[in-house]
Amino acid sequence: MSVSENQGFNTRAVHAGQAFEPRTGAVVPPVHFSSTYAQDGIGGLRDGYEYGRGTNPTRDSLQEQLAALEGGSHAYSFSSGLAAEDSMIRALTRPGDHIVLGNDAYGGTYRLISRVLGEWGIGNTPVDMSNLDAVAEAVAAGGPDGGKTRLVWVETPSNPMMKITDIEALARLAHDAGALLVVDNTFASPYLQTPLALGADIVVHSTTKYIGGHSDVVGGAIVVNDAELAEKIGFVQFAVGAVSGPMDAFLTTRGLKTLGVRMDRHSDNAQAVAEWLLQRPEVEAVLYPGLPSHPGHELAKKQMKKFGGMISVQFKGGEAAARTVAENTSVFTLAESLGGIESLMNYPSEMTHASVKGTELAVPVNLIRLSCGIEDVEDLIADLEHAFTFIGTGS
Ligand SMILES: *Cc1c(COP(=O)(O)O)cnc(C)c1O
């Protein structure tokens, strides 16, 4: 069936881009591995398919599904989140241009923008995105050589400090300055938050995380709701070729079909774990937007459906306590990444955010980040409670 934008999220997730195969009626569209397509005479393409870097039916079906869920007109799927970011930035900026991004942006995003694209003359200023006055100042100031700010880049909730930024207000601010607003929607996923509807111009995803959802595929996506932006990004996707392969696109589509049911459980589990953590004497701070004590709670309630599966925790016992907990759980696996059905734990200052160590984006050493999976929440809490018994024992 084809879907309409009036249909609910889960209906669109299951059906968008998933029309059955006409010859056999196969309900799940076959995965198209072919790198090339037979032509009926020179230039006689069937349905526009010519060569796998440019178009592939399995990738198309994922792109249609992504666009339908983010409320965009076009989506582009890439081989990783960073490949998506790289292609999109190169489509929309030129040497001398300037990017304003969050000072707690994902470490790999900051590394790409500062150390790779910086070498090609793209400037950047990291700022606290929840402070809109500071953002306005950085946007107006532009780059060191008078470069104009082209992109304002935000993660909300941010990683790993879980700050919440007002997307609608930030979009107005960016547009007033002639810049585009990019929202990295990896943490929330389109089930919890749709930035394009709030005025953002571009949505970025690491589909490796909640969208794929099973920690078995690396991928990225860009979604837009503007034909001109779409054309520029689509051209770089084709010309550079950092596309997702057919099997990766298939796995991502399969994960995306269950995004809504997974996000409900991730969010409910995280809410319960965050409330439990808040009561613990070992804990200095719980960073979770679902807690009324979180400074972004009201804003998160306004722009998100629920509060997601990610929690950051800071310990009174400093680095030693954080490391002890990180190394003594068994249901939570100590690993990079997030957003899978299995619970993961991460020590950002040495793991996901090691690339920003010693910079102004460095993460506190007493902080661990939890990605709450879809297991039974009693088992998640029991696992943490057991790990907490090792704090201060020197083991
Ligand atoms: C993982 C991640 C990325 C990078 O995506 P990859 O798929 O690892 O290239 C970007 N942004 C956020 C918020 C992430 O968590």
mmCIF file of C-alpha atoms and ligand atoms in Angstrom:
data_model
loop_
_atom_site.group_PDB
_atom_site.id
_atom_site.type_symbol
_atom_site.label_atom_id
_atom_site.label_comp_id
_atom_site.label_asym_id
_atom_site.label_seq_id
_atom_site.Cartn_x
_atom_site.Cartn_y
_atom_site.Cartn_z
ATOM 1 C CA MET A 1 0.000 0.000 0.000
ATOM 2 C CA SER A 2 1.090 3.589 -0.396
ATOM 3 C CA VAL A 3 0.930 5.802 2.656
ATOM 4 C CA SER A 4 -0.423 9.277 3.256
ATOM 5 C CA GLU A 5 0.870 11.857 5.684
ATOM 6 C CA ASN A 6 -2.439 11.688 7.561
ATOM 7 C CA GLN A 7 -1.686 8.161 8.657
ATOM 8 C CA GLY A 8 -0.125 7.470 12.026
ATOM 9 C CA PHE A 9 3.594 7.083 12.598
ATOM 10 C CA ASN A 10 3.566 3.306 12.991
ATOM 11 C CA THR A 11 1.465 2.780 9.872
ATOM 12 C CA ARG A 12 3.896 4.901 7.884
ATOM 13 C CA ALA A 13 6.875 3.096 9.458
ATOM 14 C CA VAL A 14 5.565 -0.311 8.398
ATOM 15 C CA HIS A 15 4.317 0.624 4.923
ATOM 16 C CA ALA A 16 6.170 3.644 3.465
ATOM 17 C CA GLY A 17 8.366 2.553 0.575
ATOM 18 C CA GLN A 18 7.374 -1.093 1.141
ATOM 19 C CA ALA A 19 5.000 -1.867 -1.754
ATOM 20 C CA PHE A 20 4.832 -5.613 -2.446
ATOM 21 C CA GLU A 21 6.747 -6.999 -5.405
ATOM 22 C CA PRO A 22 4.369 -7.020 -8.420
ATOM 23 C CA ARG A 23 5.534 -10.226 -10.165
ATOM 24 C CA THR A 24 5.290 -12.655 -7.223
ATOM 25 C CA GLY A 25 3.379 -10.650 -4.659
ATOM 26 C CA ALA A 26 6.269 -11.002 -2.177
ATOM 27 C CA VAL A 27 5.114 -8.886 0.769
ATOM 28 C CA VAL A 28 8.668 -7.925 1.689
ATOM 29 C CA PRO A 29 10.278 -6.254 -1.327
ATOM 30 C CA PRO A 30 13.299 -8.289 -2.520
ATOM 31 C CA VAL A 31 16.761 -6.898 -1.773
ATOM 32 C CA HIS A 32 18.298 -5.673 -5.032
ATOM 33 C CA PHE A 33 21.994 -6.521 -5.098
ATOM 34 C CA SER A 34 22.532 -5.767 -8.792
ATOM 35 C CA SER A 35 25.115 -3.046 -9.427
ATOM 36 C CA THR A 36 23.760 -2.333 -12.915
ATOM 37 C CA TYR A 37 20.552 -2.478 -14.972
ATOM 38 C CA ALA A 38 19.831 -3.788 -18.497
ATOM 39 C CA GLN A 39 18.885 -1.080 -20.991
ATOM 40 C CA ASP A 40 16.208 -1.512 -23.674
ATOM 41 C CA GLY A 41 18.391 0.007 -26.391
ATOM 42 C CA ILE A 42 20.960 2.697 -25.655
ATOM 43 C CA GLY A 43 19.619 4.983 -22.937
ATOM 44 C CA GLY A 44 16.447 2.899 -22.583
ATOM 45 C CA LEU A 45 16.229 2.739 -18.801
ATOM 46 C CA ARG A 46 13.503 0.848 -16.991
ATOM 47 C CA ASP A 47 11.962 3.015 -14.311
ATOM 48 C CA GLY A 48 15.067 5.253 -14.288
ATOM 49 C CA TYR A 49 17.452 2.604 -12.952
ATOM 50 C CA GLU A 50 20.908 2.793 -14.510
ATOM 51 C CA TYR A 51 23.770 2.109 -12.040
ATOM 52 C CA GLY A 52 23.899 1.220 -8.332
ATOM 53 C CA ARG A 53 25.796 4.245 -7.034
ATOM 54 C CA GLY A 54 23.117 6.528 -8.441
ATOM 55 C CA THR A 55 19.968 4.552 -7.660
ATOM 56 C CA ASN A 56 19.085 1.203 -6.119
ATOM 57 C CA PRO A 57 15.515 0.060 -5.366
ATOM 58 C CA THR A 58 16.375 -1.171 -1.847
ATOM 59 C CA ARG A 59 18.012 2.153 -0.982
ATOM 60 C CA ASP A 60 15.065 3.980 -2.566
ATOM 61 C CA SER A 61 12.626 2.136 -0.357
ATOM 62 C CA LEU A 62 14.602 3.118 2.772
ATOM 63 C CA GLN A 63 14.809 6.724 1.577
ATOM 64 C CA GLU A 64 11.045 6.851 1.010
ATOM 65 C CA GLN A 65 10.435 5.404 4.471
ATOM 66 C CA LEU A 66 12.829 7.927 6.104
ATOM 67 C CA ALA A 67 11.240 10.886 4.301
ATOM 68 C CA ALA A 68 7.740 9.742 5.303
ATOM 69 C CA LEU A 69 8.705 9.438 8.984
ATOM 70 C CA GLU A 70 10.599 12.738 9.274
ATOM 71 C CA GLY A 71 7.924 14.584 7.276
ATOM 72 C CA GLY A 72 10.405 15.505 4.535
ATOM 73 C CA SER A 73 10.113 15.592 0.768
ATOM 74 C CA HIS A 74 13.455 13.825 0.195
ATOM 75 C CA ALA A 75 15.782 11.549 2.157
ATOM 76 C CA TYR A 76 19.271 10.356 1.253
ATOM 77 C CA SER A 77 20.869 7.271 2.737
ATOM 78 C CA PHE A 78 24.633 6.984 3.273
ATOM 79 C CA SER A 79 27.169 4.406 4.410
ATOM 80 C CA SER A 80 27.516 6.040 7.874
ATOM 81 C CA GLY A 81 26.269 9.012 9.829
ATOM 82 C CA LEU A 82 29.542 10.838 9.280
ATOM 83 C CA ALA A 83 29.488 10.090 5.530
ATOM 84 C CA ALA A 84 26.013 11.670 5.454
ATOM 85 C CA GLU A 85 27.269 14.725 7.343
ATOM 86 C CA ASP A 86 30.334 15.075 5.114
ATOM 87 C CA SER A 87 28.355 14.890 1.864
ATOM 88 C CA MET A 88 25.698 17.290 3.131
ATOM 89 C CA ILE A 89 28.221 19.860 4.406
ATOM 90 C CA ARG A 90 30.134 19.743 1.140
ATOM 91 C CA ALA A 91 26.902 20.184 -0.806
ATOM 92 C CA LEU A 92 25.953 23.301 1.161
ATOM 93 C CA THR A 93 29.184 25.113 2.067
ATOM 94 C CA ARG A 94 32.248 26.450 0.271
ATOM 95 C CA PRO A 95 35.754 27.281 1.544
ATOM 96 C CA GLY A 96 35.585 30.347 3.794
ATOM 97 C CA ASP A 97 32.116 29.493 5.107
ATOM 98 C CA HIS A 98 31.452 29.037 8.806
ATOM 99 C CA ILE A 99 29.492 26.543 10.917
ATOM 100 C CA VAL A 100 28.178 27.180 14.450
ATOM 101 C CA LEU A 101 27.724 23.927 16.364
ATOM 102 C CA GLY A 102 26.985 22.757 19.873
ATOM 103 C CA ASN A 103 29.920 22.644 22.278
ATOM 104 C CA ASP A 104 28.833 19.137 23.217
ATOM 105 C CA ALA A 105 28.315 17.896 19.660
ATOM 106 C CA TYR A 106 29.051 14.239 18.955
ATOM 107 C CA GLY A 107 32.867 13.928 18.997
ATOM 108 C CA GLY A 108 33.047 12.494 15.482
ATOM 109 C CA THR A 109 30.990 15.393 14.107
ATOM 110 C CA TYR A 110 33.356 17.888 15.698
ATOM 111 C CA ARG A 111 36.386 15.962 14.406
ATOM 112 C CA LEU A 112 34.933 15.926 10.865
ATOM 113 C CA ILE A 113 34.093 19.639 10.887
ATOM 114 C CA SER A 114 37.262 20.860 12.626
ATOM 115 C CA ARG A 115 39.968 18.483 11.426
ATOM 116 C CA VAL A 116 38.819 17.325 7.980
ATOM 117 C CA LEU A 117 36.644 20.136 6.643
ATOM 118 C CA GLY A 118 38.693 22.707 8.570
ATOM 119 C CA GLU A 119 41.623 21.817 6.303
ATOM 120 C CA TRP A 120 39.435 22.795 3.334
ATOM 121 C CA GLY A 121 38.705 26.208 4.782
ATOM 122 C CA ILE A 122 35.417 25.611 6.629
ATOM 123 C CA GLY A 123 35.490 27.509 9.942
ATOM 124 C CA ASN A 124 33.611 26.529 13.072
ATOM 125 C CA THR A 125 32.599 27.948 16.452
ATOM 126 C CA PRO A 126 31.371 25.591 19.192
ATOM 127 C CA VAL A 127 28.822 27.199 21.556
ATOM 128 C CA ASP A 128 26.327 26.202 24.234
ATOM 129 C CA MET A 129 23.252 25.717 22.039
ATOM 130 C CA SER A 130 20.834 26.016 24.950
ATOM 131 C CA ASN A 131 22.023 29.650 25.362
ATOM 132 C CA LEU A 132 20.365 31.341 22.379
ATOM 133 C CA ASP A 133 22.072 34.705 22.999
ATOM 134 C CA ALA A 134 25.490 33.037 22.747
ATOM 135 C CA VAL A 135 24.370 31.283 19.555
ATOM 136 C CA ALA A 136 23.130 34.532 17.995
ATOM 137 C CA GLU A 137 26.451 36.177 18.775
ATOM 138 C CA ALA A 138 28.504 33.349 17.229
ATOM 139 C CA VAL A 139 26.278 33.230 14.142
ATOM 140 C CA ALA A 140 26.596 36.983 13.601
ATOM 141 C CA ALA A 141 30.367 36.962 14.206
ATOM 142 C CA GLY A 142 30.945 34.350 11.488
ATOM 143 C CA GLY A 143 34.351 32.829 10.781
ATOM 144 C CA PRO A 144 37.781 34.251 11.635
ATOM 145 C CA ASP A 145 38.298 35.547 8.071
ATOM 146 C CA GLY A 146 34.853 37.121 7.853
ATOM 147 C CA GLY A 147 33.321 33.847 6.659
ATOM 148 C CA LYS A 148 29.545 33.829 6.657
ATOM 149 C CA THR A 149 27.714 31.388 8.936
ATOM 150 C CA ARG A 150 25.929 28.953 6.591
ATOM 151 C CA LEU A 151 24.930 26.220 9.012
ATOM 152 C CA VAL A 152 23.774 26.169 12.620
ATOM 153 C CA TRP A 153 24.127 22.623 13.922
ATOM 154 C CA VAL A 154 22.354 21.253 16.963
ATOM 155 C CA GLU A 155 21.809 17.931 18.721
ATOM 156 C CA THR A 156 18.812 17.877 21.040
ATOM 157 C CA PRO A 157 18.971 16.005 23.356
ATOM 158 C CA SER A 158 22.724 16.481 23.089
ATOM 159 C CA ASN A 159 25.346 13.805 23.512
ATOM 160 C CA PRO A 160 26.280 13.101 26.271
ATOM 161 C CA MET A 161 25.219 16.173 28.298
ATOM 162 C CA MET A 162 21.525 15.730 27.395
ATOM 163 C CA LYS A 163 20.926 19.453 26.911
ATOM 164 C CA ILE A 164 17.650 20.425 25.273
ATOM 165 C CA THR A 165 17.535 23.219 22.706
ATOM 166 C CA ASP A 166 14.406 24.993 21.436
ATOM 167 C CA ILE A 167 14.358 23.930 17.771
ATOM 168 C CA GLU A 168 11.671 26.436 16.747
ATOM 169 C CA ALA A 169 13.522 29.381 18.303
ATOM 170 C CA LEU A 170 16.863 28.253 16.902
ATOM 171 C CA ALA A 171 15.359 27.900 13.397
ATOM 172 C CA ARG A 172 14.101 31.503 13.569
ATOM 173 C CA LEU A 173 17.489 32.679 14.784
ATOM 174 C CA ALA A 174 19.328 30.852 11.980
ATOM 175 C CA HIS A 175 16.924 32.053 9.296
ATOM 176 C CA ASP A 176 17.120 35.666 10.457
ATOM 177 C CA ALA A 177 20.888 35.436 9.906
ATOM 178 C CA GLY A 178 20.517 33.786 6.481
ATOM 179 C CA ALA A 179 21.766 30.414 7.756
ATOM 180 C CA LEU A 180 20.250 26.938 7.634
ATOM 181 C CA LEU A 181 19.412 24.916 10.747
ATOM 182 C CA VAL A 182 20.730 21.350 10.856
ATOM 183 C CA VAL A 183 19.324 19.065 13.570
ATOM 184 C CA ASP A 184 21.101 15.810 14.364
ATOM 185 C CA ASN A 185 18.007 13.808 15.356
ATOM 186 C CA THR A 186 19.871 10.599 16.193
ATOM 187 C CA PHE A 187 19.037 10.598 19.930
ATOM 188 C CA ALA A 188 15.327 11.365 19.609
ATOM 189 C CA SER A 189 14.528 9.595 16.318
ATOM 190 C CA PRO A 190 11.536 10.751 14.246
ATOM 191 C CA TYR A 191 9.157 8.876 16.567
ATOM 192 C CA LEU A 192 9.899 11.293 19.402
ATOM 193 C CA GLN A 193 10.714 14.502 17.519
ATOM 194 C CA THR A 194 10.314 15.826 13.962
ATOM 195 C CA PRO A 195 12.595 18.871 13.544
ATOM 196 C CA LEU A 196 11.443 19.756 9.988
ATOM 197 C CA ALA A 197 7.951 20.433 11.354
ATOM 198 C CA LEU A 198 9.533 22.808 13.899
ATOM 199 C CA GLY A 199 11.322 24.837 11.206
ATOM 200 C CA ALA A 200 14.639 23.017 10.811
ATOM 201 C CA ASP A 201 15.988 22.808 7.267
ATOM 202 C CA ILE A 202 18.000 19.596 7.444
ATOM 203 C CA VAL A 203 17.761 16.474 9.598
ATOM 204 C CA VAL A 204 20.853 14.292 10.066
ATOM 205 C CA HIS A 205 20.810 10.730 11.374
ATOM 206 C CA SER A 206 23.275 8.144 12.358
ATOM 207 C CA THR A 207 20.879 5.325 11.379
ATOM 208 C CA THR A 208 23.398 3.052 13.126
ATOM 209 C CA LYS A 209 21.596 3.963 16.343
ATOM 210 C CA TYR A 210 17.816 3.944 16.996
ATOM 211 C CA ILE A 211 16.706 3.757 13.371
ATOM 212 C CA GLY A 212 18.604 0.532 12.628
ATOM 213 C CA GLY A 213 17.991 -0.303 16.253
ATOM 214 C CA HIS A 214 19.703 -3.696 16.505
ATOM 215 C CA SER A 215 23.428 -2.788 16.559
ATOM 216 C CA ASP A 216 23.985 -4.750 13.352
ATOM 217 C CA VAL A 217 24.351 -2.085 10.652
ATOM 218 C CA VAL A 218 26.225 1.212 10.198
ATOM 219 C CA GLY A 219 24.489 3.942 8.212
ATOM 220 C CA GLY A 220 23.466 7.567 7.996
ATOM 221 C CA ALA A 221 20.782 9.733 6.441
ATOM 222 C CA ILE A 222 19.909 13.288 5.494
ATOM 223 C CA VAL A 223 16.274 14.411 5.237
ATOM 224 C CA VAL A 224 15.072 17.751 3.841
ATOM 225 C CA ASN A 225 11.797 19.346 2.857
ATOM 226 C CA ASP A 226 13.009 21.619 0.071
ATOM 227 C CA ALA A 227 13.586 20.733 -3.577
ATOM 228 C CA GLU A 228 16.638 22.978 -4.002
ATOM 229 C CA LEU A 229 18.453 21.551 -0.956
ATOM 230 C CA ALA A 230 17.445 18.061 -2.061
ATOM 231 C CA GLU A 231 18.957 18.567 -5.482
ATOM 232 C CA LYS A 232 22.289 19.750 -4.062
ATOM 233 C CA ILE A 233 22.547 16.904 -1.547
ATOM 234 C CA GLY A 234 21.347 14.293 -4.038
ATOM 235 C CA PHE A 235 24.012 15.434 -6.481
ATOM 236 C CA VAL A 236 26.823 14.983 -3.939
ATOM 237 C CA GLN A 237 25.403 11.609 -2.856
ATOM 238 C CA PHE A 238 25.630 10.505 -6.497
ATOM 239 C CA ALA A 239 28.914 12.256 -7.360
ATOM 240 C CA VAL A 240 30.818 11.180 -4.227
ATOM 241 C CA GLY A 241 29.090 7.833 -3.768
ATOM 242 C CA ALA A 242 29.210 7.357 0.012
ATOM 243 C CA VAL A 243 25.917 5.456 -0.335
ATOM 244 C CA SER A 244 24.518 2.637 1.781
ATOM 245 C CA GLY A 245 24.807 -0.793 0.192
ATOM 246 C CA PRO A 246 21.699 -2.924 -0.489
ATOM 247 C CA MET A 247 22.079 -5.197 2.551
ATOM 248 C CA ASP A 248 22.701 -2.234 4.866
ATOM 249 C CA ALA A 249 19.682 -0.422 3.427
ATOM 250 C CA PHE A 250 17.531 -3.544 3.908
ATOM 251 C CA LEU A 251 18.590 -4.031 7.539
ATOM 252 C CA THR A 252 17.946 -0.361 8.246
ATOM 253 C CA THR A 253 14.482 -0.532 6.686
ATOM 254 C CA ARG A 254 13.668 -3.634 8.710
ATOM 255 C CA GLY A 255 14.730 -1.891 11.909
ATOM 256 C CA LEU A 256 12.835 1.282 11.062
ATOM 257 C CA LYS A 257 9.533 -0.616 10.779
ATOM 258 C CA THR A 258 9.543 -1.234 14.557
ATOM 259 C CA LEU A 259 10.961 2.137 15.623
ATOM 260 C CA GLY A 260 7.767 3.278 17.374
ATOM 261 C CA VAL A 261 7.326 0.200 19.584
ATOM 262 C CA ARG A 262 11.022 0.184 20.431
ATOM 263 C CA MET A 263 11.162 3.888 21.315
ATOM 264 C CA ASP A 264 8.173 3.521 23.645
ATOM 265 C CA ARG A 265 9.979 0.781 25.595
ATOM 266 C CA HIS A 266 13.385 2.545 25.466
ATOM 267 C CA SER A 267 11.766 5.700 26.846
ATOM 268 C CA ASP A 268 9.739 3.942 29.563
ATOM 269 C CA ASN A 269 12.771 1.941 30.719
ATOM 270 C CA ALA A 270 15.001 5.024 30.778
ATOM 271 C CA GLN A 271 12.419 6.997 32.757
ATOM 272 C CA ALA A 272 12.319 4.288 35.442
ATOM 273 C CA VAL A 273 16.119 3.912 35.530
ATOM 274 C CA ALA A 274 16.577 7.705 35.770
ATOM 275 C CA GLU A 275 14.114 7.936 38.669
ATOM 276 C CA TRP A 276 15.922 5.081 40.456
ATOM 277 C CA LEU A 277 19.332 6.727 39.897
ATOM 278 C CA LEU A 278 18.051 10.000 41.327
ATOM 279 C CA GLN A 279 17.455 8.320 44.714
ATOM 280 C CA ARG A 280 20.930 6.819 44.977
ATOM 281 C CA PRO A 281 23.481 8.322 47.387
ATOM 282 C CA GLU A 282 26.408 7.510 45.017
ATOM 283 C CA VAL A 283 24.953 9.753 42.307
ATOM 284 C CA GLU A 284 25.844 13.434 41.953
ATOM 285 C CA ALA A 285 23.602 14.204 38.960
ATOM 286 C CA VAL A 286 21.209 12.411 36.596
ATOM 287 C CA LEU A 287 20.967 14.052 33.173
ATOM 288 C CA TYR A 288 17.641 12.902 31.699
ATOM 289 C CA PRO A 289 15.074 15.260 30.146
ATOM 290 C CA GLY A 290 12.203 13.172 31.513
ATOM 291 C CA LEU A 291 13.027 14.277 35.073
ATOM 292 C CA PRO A 292 11.183 17.429 36.221
ATOM 293 C CA SER A 293 14.501 18.570 37.748
ATOM 294 C CA HIS A 294 16.143 18.662 34.288
ATOM 295 C CA PRO A 295 16.504 22.291 33.072
ATOM 296 C CA GLY A 296 15.143 21.320 29.642
ATOM 297 C CA HIS A 297 12.193 19.269 30.919
ATOM 298 C CA GLU A 298 9.386 21.674 29.941
ATOM 299 C CA LEU A 299 10.895 22.330 26.524
ATOM 300 C CA ALA A 300 11.413 18.601 25.935
ATOM 301 C CA LYS A 301 7.752 18.014 26.845
ATOM 302 C CA LYS A 302 6.794 20.568 24.220
ATOM 303 C CA GLN A 303 8.922 19.330 21.324
ATOM 304 C CA MET A 304 9.263 15.596 22.078
ATOM 305 C CA LYS A 305 6.659 12.833 22.412
ATOM 306 C CA LYS A 306 8.641 11.027 25.158
ATOM 307 C CA PHE A 307 12.174 11.535 26.467
ATOM 308 C CA GLY A 308 14.162 8.742 24.824
ATOM 309 C CA GLY A 309 16.422 5.965 26.029
ATOM 310 C CA MET A 310 19.635 7.871 26.826
ATOM 311 C CA ILE A 311 20.729 8.877 30.333
ATOM 312 C CA SER A 312 23.986 10.375 31.561
ATOM 313 C CA VAL A 313 24.985 9.913 35.200
ATOM 314 C CA GLN A 314 27.662 11.719 37.214
ATOM 315 C CA PHE A 315 29.104 10.151 40.366
ATOM 316 C CA LYS A 316 30.116 11.781 43.643
ATOM 317 C CA GLY A 317 33.086 9.395 43.729
ATOM 318 C CA GLY A 318 34.528 11.037 40.600
ATOM 319 C CA GLU A 319 36.368 9.226 37.846
ATOM 320 C CA ALA A 320 37.031 6.128 40.003
ATOM 321 C CA ALA A 321 33.337 5.563 40.735
ATOM 322 C CA ALA A 322 32.334 6.094 37.098
ATOM 323 C CA ARG A 323 34.964 3.634 35.883
ATOM 324 C CA THR A 324 33.968 1.084 38.543
ATOM 325 C CA VAL A 325 30.319 1.102 37.490
ATOM 326 C CA ALA A 326 31.265 0.992 33.799
ATOM 327 C CA GLU A 327 33.356 -2.128 34.370
ATOM 328 C CA ASN A 328 31.010 -4.084 36.659
ATOM 329 C CA THR A 329 27.698 -4.487 34.852
ATOM 330 C CA SER A 330 26.551 -7.579 32.974
ATOM 331 C CA VAL A 331 23.189 -6.680 31.406
ATOM 332 C CA PHE A 332 24.557 -3.312 30.290
ATOM 333 C CA THR A 333 27.461 -4.033 27.909
ATOM 334 C CA LEU A 334 30.416 -1.657 27.965
ATOM 335 C CA ALA A 335 30.616 -0.576 24.313
ATOM 336 C CA GLU A 336 30.619 2.362 21.928
ATOM 337 C CA SER A 337 27.357 3.259 20.179
ATOM 338 C CA LEU A 338 23.755 3.425 21.414
ATOM 339 C CA GLY A 339 20.171 2.938 20.392
ATOM 340 C CA GLY A 340 20.142 -0.843 20.039
ATOM 341 C CA ILE A 341 17.647 -3.162 21.721
ATOM 342 C CA GLU A 342 20.395 -4.272 24.121
ATOM 343 C CA SER A 343 21.456 -1.923 26.913
ATOM 344 C CA LEU A 344 24.874 -0.350 26.447
ATOM 345 C CA MET A 345 27.091 1.649 28.752
ATOM 346 C CA ASN A 346 29.782 4.064 27.688
ATOM 347 C CA TYR A 347 32.487 6.079 29.428
ATOM 348 C CA PRO A 348 32.520 9.046 27.015
ATOM 349 C CA SER A 349 35.727 10.782 28.081
ATOM 350 C CA GLU A 350 37.761 7.736 27.014
ATOM 351 C CA MET A 351 35.368 6.202 24.461
ATOM 352 C CA THR A 352 32.877 8.053 22.223
ATOM 353 C CA HIS A 353 34.311 11.467 23.084
ATOM 354 C CA ALA A 354 38.026 10.585 23.255
ATOM 355 C CA SER A 355 38.481 12.694 20.096
ATOM 356 C CA VAL A 356 37.531 15.871 22.014
ATOM 357 C CA LYS A 357 39.667 15.166 25.101
ATOM 358 C CA GLY A 358 41.588 18.277 26.097
ATOM 359 C CA THR A 359 39.389 20.550 23.920
ATOM 360 C CA GLU A 360 36.560 22.765 25.131
ATOM 361 C CA LEU A 361 34.174 19.921 24.177
ATOM 362 C CA ALA A 362 35.721 17.504 26.730
ATOM 363 C CA VAL A 363 33.243 15.440 28.796
ATOM 364 C CA PRO A 364 33.401 15.264 32.653
ATOM 365 C CA VAL A 365 35.443 12.275 33.858
ATOM 366 C CA ASN A 366 32.841 11.288 36.484
ATOM 367 C CA LEU A 367 30.171 10.716 33.814
ATOM 368 C CA ILE A 368 28.868 7.519 32.266
ATOM 369 C CA ARG A 369 26.262 7.330 29.541
ATOM 370 C CA LEU A 370 23.556 4.681 29.507
ATOM 371 C CA SER A 371 21.667 3.531 26.440
ATOM 372 C CA CYS A 372 18.681 1.766 27.991
ATOM 373 C CA GLY A 373 17.615 -1.181 25.868
ATOM 374 C CA ILE A 374 14.274 -2.947 25.710
ATOM 375 C CA GLU A 375 15.051 -5.621 28.329
ATOM 376 C CA ASP A 376 12.931 -5.886 31.498
ATOM 377 C CA VAL A 377 13.559 -2.743 33.494
ATOM 378 C CA GLU A 378 13.856 -4.655 36.816
ATOM 379 C CA ASP A 379 16.908 -6.418 35.364
ATOM 380 C CA LEU A 380 18.480 -3.134 34.268
ATOM 381 C CA ILE A 381 18.068 -1.648 37.734
ATOM 382 C CA ALA A 382 19.328 -4.831 39.467
ATOM 383 C CA ASP A 383 22.399 -4.780 37.214
ATOM 384 C CA LEU A 384 23.211 -1.163 38.144
ATOM 385 C CA GLU A 385 22.513 -1.790 41.835
ATOM 386 C CA HIS A 386 24.980 -4.692 41.782
ATOM 387 C CA ALA A 387 27.652 -2.603 39.992
ATOM 388 C CA PHE A 388 27.180 0.198 42.553
ATOM 389 C CA THR A 389 28.239 -2.198 45.365
ATOM 390 C CA PHE A 390 31.793 -2.119 43.913
ATOM 391 C CA ILE A 391 32.124 1.677 44.261
ATOM 392 C CA GLY A 392 34.804 2.572 46.793
ATOM 393 C CA THR A 393 35.958 -1.020 47.284
ATOM 394 C CA GLY A 394 38.910 -0.511 44.968
ATOM 395 C CA SER A 395 37.905 -3.336 42.617
HETATM 396 C C1 LIG B 1 27.015 7.911 16.102
HETATM 397 C C2 LIG B 1 26.608 9.313 15.901
HETATM 398 C C3 LIG B 1 26.990 10.017 14.736
HETATM 399 C C4 LIG B 1 27.910 9.414 13.684
HETATM 400 O O1 LIG B 1 27.318 8.358 13.011
HETATM 401 P P1 LIG B 1 28.111 7.082 12.435
HETATM 402 O O2 LIG B 1 27.027 6.229 11.902
HETATM 403 O O3 LIG B 1 28.876 6.475 13.570
HETATM 404 O O4 LIG B 1 29.038 7.593 11.378
HETATM 405 C C5 LIG B 1 26.521 11.314 14.591
HETATM 406 N N1 LIG B 1 25.745 11.905 15.522
HETATM 407 C C6 LIG B 1 25.374 11.257 16.657
HETATM 408 C C7 LIG B 1 24.507 11.959 17.649
HETATM 409 C C8 LIG B 1 25.799 9.958 16.878
HETATM 410 O O5 LIG B 1 25.433 9.338 18.006
#
